[in-house]
Coordinates of C-alpha atoms and ligand atoms in Angstrom, one line a residue:
X15 CA -1.4 55.5 52.2
X16 CA 1.5 55.0 54.6
X17 CA 2.9 51.5 54.7
X18 CA 2.0 49.6 57.8
X19 CA 4.6 47.6 59.5
X20 CA 3.5 44.0 60.0
X21 CA 6.8 42.3 61.1
X22 CA 9.8 44.0 62.5
X23 CA 12.9 41.8 63.2
X24 CA 15.6 43.4 65.2
X25 CA 19.0 42.1 66.2
X26 CA 17.9 38.5 65.6
X27 CA 20.5 35.8 66.5
X28 CA 20.1 32.1 66.3
X29 CA 23.0 30.2 67.7
X30 CA 22.8 26.4 67.8
X31 CA 25.0 24.8 70.6
X32 CA 27.5 22.1 69.6
X33 CA 28.0 19.6 72.3
X34 CA 31.3 17.8 72.7
X35 CA 33.6 15.9 75.0
X36 CA 32.5 13.1 77.3
X37 CA 30.7 15.5 79.5
X38 CA 28.5 16.7 76.7
X39 CA 29.2 20.3 77.4
X40 CA 28.6 23.1 74.9
X41 CA 31.9 23.5 73.1
X42 CA 30.9 25.9 70.4
X43 CA 28.0 27.3 68.5
X44 CA 26.7 27.3 64.9
X45 CA 26.0 31.0 64.3
X46 CA 23.2 30.3 61.8
X47 CA 21.7 33.8 62.0
X48 CA 23.9 36.5 63.5
X49 CA 22.3 39.8 64.3
X50 CA 19.9 40.6 61.4
X51 CA 17.3 43.3 61.3
X52 CA 14.5 44.0 58.7
X53 CA 10.9 45.1 58.4
X54 CA 8.1 43.6 56.4
X55 CA 5.2 45.8 55.5
X56 CA 1.6 44.7 55.2
X57 CA 0.7 43.3 51.8
X58 CA 4.2 43.0 50.4
X59 CA 6.4 40.1 49.4
X60 CA 9.9 40.1 50.9
X61 CA 12.2 37.4 49.7
X62 CA 15.3 36.1 51.4
X63 CA 18.0 34.7 49.1
X64 CA 21.4 33.3 49.5
X65 CA 23.4 30.1 49.2
X66 CA 22.6 26.9 51.0
X67 CA 23.3 27.2 54.7
X68 CA 23.3 31.0 54.9
X69 CA 20.4 31.0 57.5
X70 CA 17.3 31.5 55.4
X71 CA 15.2 28.8 56.9
X72 CA 16.6 29.4 60.4
X73 CA 15.3 33.0 60.1
X74 CA 11.8 31.8 59.2
X75 CA 11.8 29.3 62.0
X76 CA 13.0 31.8 64.5
X77 CA 10.2 34.2 63.5
X78 CA 7.6 31.5 64.1
X79 CA 9.4 30.4 67.3
X80 CA 9.7 26.9 65.9
X81 CA 13.2 27.5 67.3
X82 CA 13.7 29.8 70.4
X83 CA 15.8 32.8 69.2
X84 CA 19.1 33.3 71.0
X85 CA 18.7 37.1 71.0
X86 CA 16.7 39.8 69.3
X87 CA 13.1 40.8 68.9
X88 CA 10.4 39.8 66.4
X89 CA 7.6 42.3 66.6
X90 CA 4.4 41.2 64.9
X91 CA 1.8 44.0 64.9
X92 CA 3.7 45.5 67.8
X93 CA 3.9 42.4 70.0
X94 CA 7.4 40.9 70.5
X95 CA 6.8 37.2 69.7
X96 CA 10.3 36.3 71.0
X97 CA 9.4 37.3 74.5
X98 CA 5.8 36.2 75.1
X99 CA 4.9 32.9 76.8
X100 CA 4.3 29.7 74.7
X101 CA 0.7 29.9 75.7
X102 CA 0.4 33.5 74.4
X103 CA 2.3 32.5 71.3
X104 CA -0.5 30.0 70.5
X105 CA -2.9 32.9 69.9
X106 CA -0.6 34.1 67.1
X107 CA -0.1 30.7 65.4
X108 CA -3.0 31.3 63.1
X109 CA -1.7 34.7 62.0
X110 CA 1.6 33.4 60.9
X111 CA 1.7 30.3 58.7
X112 CA 4.4 28.4 56.9
X113 CA 4.5 26.5 53.7
X114 CA 7.4 24.1 53.1
X115 CA 9.2 22.8 50.1
X116 CA 7.9 19.2 50.2
X117 CA 4.1 19.3 50.6
X118 CA 4.0 15.5 50.9
X119 CA 6.3 15.5 53.9
X120 CA 4.2 18.0 55.8
X121 CA 0.8 16.3 55.0
X122 CA -0.1 13.1 56.8
X123 CA -0.5 10.4 54.1
X124 CA -3.2 8.6 56.0
X125 CA -5.5 11.7 56.2
X126 CA -7.9 12.8 53.5
X127 CA -7.5 16.4 52.3
X128 CA -10.7 17.3 54.1
X129 CA -9.4 15.9 57.4
X130 CA -6.1 17.8 57.0
X131 CA -7.8 21.1 56.4
X132 CA -10.5 20.6 59.0
X133 CA -7.9 19.7 61.6
X134 CA -6.1 23.0 61.0
X135 CA -9.4 24.8 61.5
X136 CA -10.2 22.8 64.6
X137 CA -6.8 23.4 66.3
X138 CA -7.1 27.2 65.7
X139 CA -10.8 27.2 66.4
X140 CA -11.6 29.2 63.4
X141 CA -15.0 27.6 62.5
X142 CA -17.6 25.4 64.3
X143 CA -17.4 21.7 63.2
X144 CA -20.7 22.0 61.2
X145 CA -19.3 24.7 58.9
X146 CA -15.9 23.1 58.2
X147 CA -16.8 20.8 55.4
X148 CA -18.3 23.6 53.3
X149 CA -15.2 25.7 54.0
X150 CA -12.9 22.9 52.9
X151 CA -14.7 22.7 49.6
X152 CA -14.5 26.5 49.2
X153 CA -10.8 26.5 50.0
X154 CA -10.1 23.8 47.4
X155 CA -11.8 25.8 44.8
X156 CA -9.9 28.9 45.9
X157 CA -6.6 27.1 45.3
X158 CA -7.7 25.7 41.9
X159 CA -8.8 22.2 43.0
X160 CA -12.2 20.6 42.9
X161 CA -14.6 20.1 45.9
X162 CA -14.9 16.3 45.4
X163 CA -11.2 16.0 45.8
X164 CA -11.7 16.7 49.5
X165 CA -12.1 13.0 50.2
X166 CA -8.9 12.0 48.4
X167 CA -5.5 11.1 50.0
X168 CA -2.3 13.1 49.4
X169 CA -0.7 10.4 47.3
X170 CA -3.5 10.8 44.7
X171 CA -2.3 14.3 43.9
X172 CA 0.6 15.6 41.8
X173 CA 3.4 17.7 43.4
X174 CA 1.8 20.9 42.2
X175 CA -1.6 19.9 43.5
X176 CA -0.1 18.9 46.8
X177 CA 1.4 22.3 47.1
X178 CA -2.0 23.8 46.4
X179 CA -3.3 21.7 49.4
X180 CA -0.5 23.1 51.5
X181 CA -1.6 26.6 50.5
X182 CA -5.2 25.7 51.3
X183 CA -4.2 24.5 54.7
X184 CA -2.3 27.7 55.4
X185 CA -5.3 29.7 54.2
X186 CA -7.8 27.7 56.3
X187 CA -6.9 29.7 59.4
X188 CA -7.1 33.2 57.9
X189 CA -3.4 34.1 58.3
X190 CA -1.9 37.5 57.8
X191 CA 1.7 36.4 57.1
X192 CA 2.7 33.3 55.2
X193 CA 6.3 32.2 55.2
X194 CA 7.0 30.2 52.1
X195 CA 10.2 28.2 52.6
X196 CA 11.3 27.0 49.2
X197 CA 7.6 26.5 48.5
X198 CA 8.0 26.0 44.8
X199 CA 11.6 24.7 44.6
X200 CA 10.6 21.0 44.1
X201 CA 8.2 21.7 41.3
X202 CA 8.7 21.7 37.5
X203 CA 9.2 25.2 36.0
X204 CA 5.7 25.4 34.4
X205 CA 4.0 24.2 37.6
X206 CA 6.2 26.6 39.6
X207 CA 4.8 29.5 37.6
X208 CA 1.2 28.4 38.2
X209 CA 1.7 28.1 41.9
X210 CA 3.4 31.5 42.0
X211 CA 0.6 33.1 40.1
X212 CA -1.9 31.5 42.6
X213 CA 0.1 32.9 45.5
X214 CA -0.1 36.4 43.8
X215 CA -3.8 36.1 43.3
X216 CA -4.4 35.1 46.9
X217 CA -2.2 37.9 48.1
X218 CA -4.4 40.4 46.3
X219 CA -7.6 38.8 47.4
X220 CA -6.8 38.4 51.1
X221 CA -4.2 41.1 51.6
X222 CA -1.6 38.5 52.5
X223 CA 2.0 39.3 53.3
X224 CA 4.7 36.9 52.2
X225 CA 8.1 36.2 53.5
X226 CA 9.4 34.2 50.6
X227 CA 12.5 32.1 51.2
X228 CA 14.3 30.7 48.1
X229 CA 17.7 30.0 46.6
X230 CA 16.2 30.4 43.2
X231 CA 16.7 34.0 41.9
X232 CA 14.4 33.4 38.9
X233 CA 11.5 32.6 41.2
X234 CA 12.4 35.5 43.5
X235 CA 12.4 37.9 40.5
X236 CA 8.9 36.7 39.7
X237 CA 7.3 37.2 43.1
X238 CA 9.2 39.8 45.2
X239 CA 8.6 43.4 46.0
X240 CA 11.8 43.6 48.1
X241 CA 14.7 41.2 48.5
X242 CA 17.1 40.4 51.3
X243 CA 20.4 38.8 50.4
X244 CA 22.1 36.8 53.2
X245 CA 25.6 35.5 53.5
X246 CA 26.7 33.3 56.4
X247 CA 24.1 34.4 58.8
X248 CA 24.2 38.1 57.9
X249 CA 22.2 40.4 55.7
X250 CA 24.6 41.8 53.0
X251 CA 22.1 43.7 50.9
X252 CA 18.5 44.7 51.0
X253 CA 16.6 46.5 48.2
X254 CA 13.5 46.7 46.2
X255 CA 13.5 44.2 43.3
X256 CA 14.4 46.6 40.6
X257 CA 17.3 48.1 42.5
X258 CA 18.6 44.7 43.4
X259 CA 18.6 43.4 39.9
X260 CA 19.7 46.6 38.1
X261 CA 21.9 48.3 40.6
X262 CA 23.1 45.8 43.1
X263 CA 26.1 47.0 45.1
X264 CA 27.5 44.2 47.2
X265 CA 30.2 42.0 45.5
X266 CA 28.4 38.9 46.8
X267 CA 25.1 39.9 45.3
X268 CA 26.9 40.7 42.0
X269 CA 28.3 37.2 42.0
X270 CA 25.0 35.6 42.9
X271 CA 23.1 37.5 40.1
X272 CA 25.8 36.8 37.5
X273 CA 25.0 33.1 37.8
X274 CA 21.4 33.5 36.4
X275 CA 21.2 32.9 32.7
X276 CA 20.2 36.0 30.6
X277 CA 17.4 35.3 28.2
X278 CA 18.7 37.9 25.7
X279 CA 21.7 36.5 23.8
X280 CA 22.8 40.0 22.7
X281 CA 23.3 41.1 26.3
X282 CA 26.5 39.4 27.3
X283 CA 27.0 39.0 31.0
X284 CA 30.2 38.1 32.7
X285 CA 29.8 35.3 35.1
X286 CA 31.6 36.0 38.4
X287 CA 32.8 32.7 39.8
X288 CA 33.7 33.0 43.5
X289 CA 36.8 31.4 44.8
X290 CA 36.6 28.9 47.6
X291 CA 33.7 27.5 49.6
X292 CA 31.4 29.2 52.1
X293 CA 33.3 29.2 55.4
X294 CA 31.9 27.5 58.4
X295 CA 29.2 29.3 60.5
X296 CA 30.9 27.8 63.6
X297 CA 33.9 30.0 63.2
X298 CA 33.0 32.7 60.7
X299 CA 35.7 35.0 59.2
X300 CA 36.4 38.2 61.1
X301 CA 35.4 41.7 59.8
X302 CA 33.4 41.3 56.6
X303 CA 32.4 37.6 56.5
X304 CA 32.7 37.6 52.7
X305 CA 36.4 38.7 52.8
X306 CA 37.7 35.1 52.2
X307 CA 36.0 35.1 48.8
X308 CA 35.7 38.7 47.8
X309 CA 37.8 40.0 44.9
X310 CA 38.1 43.4 46.5
X311 CA 39.0 42.4 50.1
X312 CA 41.6 44.5 52.0
X313 CA 43.0 44.5 55.5
X314 CA 40.2 46.8 56.6
X315 CA 37.7 44.1 55.4
X316 CA 39.5 41.5 57.6
X317 CA 39.4 43.8 60.6
X318 CA 36.2 45.8 60.5
X319 CA 32.7 44.6 60.0
X320 CA 30.9 46.7 57.4
X321 CA 27.4 48.0 58.4
X322 CA 24.4 48.2 56.1
X323 CA 24.3 51.6 54.5
X324 CA 23.0 53.6 51.6
X325 CA 25.6 55.4 49.4
X326 CA 26.0 57.1 46.1
X327 CA 23.1 56.5 43.6
X328 CA 21.3 53.9 45.8
X329 CA 17.6 54.5 46.2
X330 CA 16.1 55.1 49.7
X331 CA 15.7 51.8 51.4
X332 CA 18.4 50.2 49.4
X333 CA 21.3 49.2 51.7
X334 CA 24.5 47.2 51.3
X335 CA 27.1 46.1 53.9
X336 CA 30.5 46.8 52.2
X337 CA 33.3 49.3 53.0
X338 CA 33.9 50.0 49.3
X339 CA 30.5 50.6 47.7
X340 CA 31.6 53.9 46.2
X341 CA 35.0 52.7 44.9
X342 CA 33.6 49.5 43.4
X343 CA 30.8 51.5 41.6
X344 CA 33.3 54.0 40.3
X345 CA 35.5 51.3 39.0
X346 CA 38.5 52.5 41.0
X347 CA 38.7 49.5 43.3
X348 CA 41.2 46.9 42.0
X349 CA 39.9 43.4 41.8
X350 CA 42.4 40.6 42.7
X351 CA 40.6 38.1 40.4
Ligands
ATP414 N1 18.9 22.6 64.5 C1 20.1 22.9 64.1 N2 21.2 22.6 64.8 C2 22.5 22.9 64.4 N3 22.7 23.6 63.3 C3 21.7 24.0 62.5 C4 20.4 23.6 62.9 N4 19.5 24.1 61.9 C5 20.3 24.7 61.0 N5 21.6 24.6 61.4 C6 22.8 25.2 60.6 O1 22.6 26.5 60.5 C7 23.0 27.0 59.2 C8 21.9 27.7 58.5 O2 20.9 26.7 58.1 P1 19.6 27.0 57.3 O3 18.8 25.8 57.2 O4 18.9 28.2 58.0 O5 20.2 27.5 55.9 P2 19.4 27.8 54.6 O6 19.8 29.1 54.1 O7 17.9 27.6 54.8 O8 19.9 26.7 53.6 P3 19.2 25.9 52.4 O9 19.2 26.8 51.2 O10 20.1 24.7 52.2 O11 17.8 25.5 52.8 C9 23.6 25.8 58.5 O12 25.0 25.8 58.8 C10 22.9 24.6 59.2 O13 23.7 23.5 59.2
SF4_415 S1 33.7 44.9 52.8 FE1 35.5 44.2 51.7 S2 35.4 42.0 51.7 FE2 33.4 42.8 52.3 S3 32.3 42.8 50.4 FE3 33.2 44.9 50.7 S4 35.2 44.8 49.6 FE4 34.4 42.7 49.9
MG416 MG1 16.5 26.3 53.9

């Protein structure tokens, strides 16, 4: 069966104005997301990874229009969410849900679980009031909690259980796409695995599509079908999970992956430590944004921005934005490190 496009992001930019001077004029912009394009197909899990501040959450928020995108289109089932009115956008709110890192922060501590879940259903008008209580109990069972817990308050739950409530709340409106922004990052490793398994089961059962935002490559390896690597507001590599972990091409991806511990002590891995800090997104480097830290950078990298492309032994759909994919793979490109 042909893959169905669910979400198609094209040329997305999110610039945040910086006000300054005594007139409070816009003096500059934080280029948090700077011209990114990608497609998410129905039923798959696409992850976005990258260091803190590279624009992962901003991408998620711009898709949901929690922030008004500066430029670009966000097509959801063929409708450009970035151009419709706020009123029209309300109709799509139930289809696109988000789960945050800290379930406690996004759940009102004075509301019982039942009231949190019923409220979501009421706002989106998914069920008549008389049927909501039964649905709440069913949802709690779906996420591995117990029906009687519906009358409890958020503080009576553990972190993992609260994240299950967050998932139940997202599910209560029958969404198609769930954006998980660091959804398991605050949880202990064993609890993380349980919540990830739950997300996978739910995906299967309800044909959900996930956009999974995380800085944790271990988690991403567990859950993803495809992975997008971001650096300073740009996509530097995009590939299916196997290609990304076994045949990554971009020097930044290589450095990022070299930092994950290998479980097998016989397989030695060299850790690539990048020099310097991530530059400011207010005044990003010219050409390839990674050139200030890349061991292979040349004058061309400083001048010309590389485009995402497939080269050499890369599988279809695997793309990296680097001028020297071939040379680095062949080992003929000298490293300055
Ligand atoms: N509302 C805002 N106004 C100004 N700058 C912002 C705003 N939101 C985010 N930024 C900036 O945009 C950049 C990208 O932020 P974003 O939160 O998307 O990063 P992230 O990849 O999610 O990072 P983390 O892993 O820490 O969550 C950062 O430099 C951040 O400071
Ligand atoms: S284009 Fe140049 S600076 Fe950018 S990743 Fe490739 S070699 Fe490094
Ligand atoms: Mg974030």
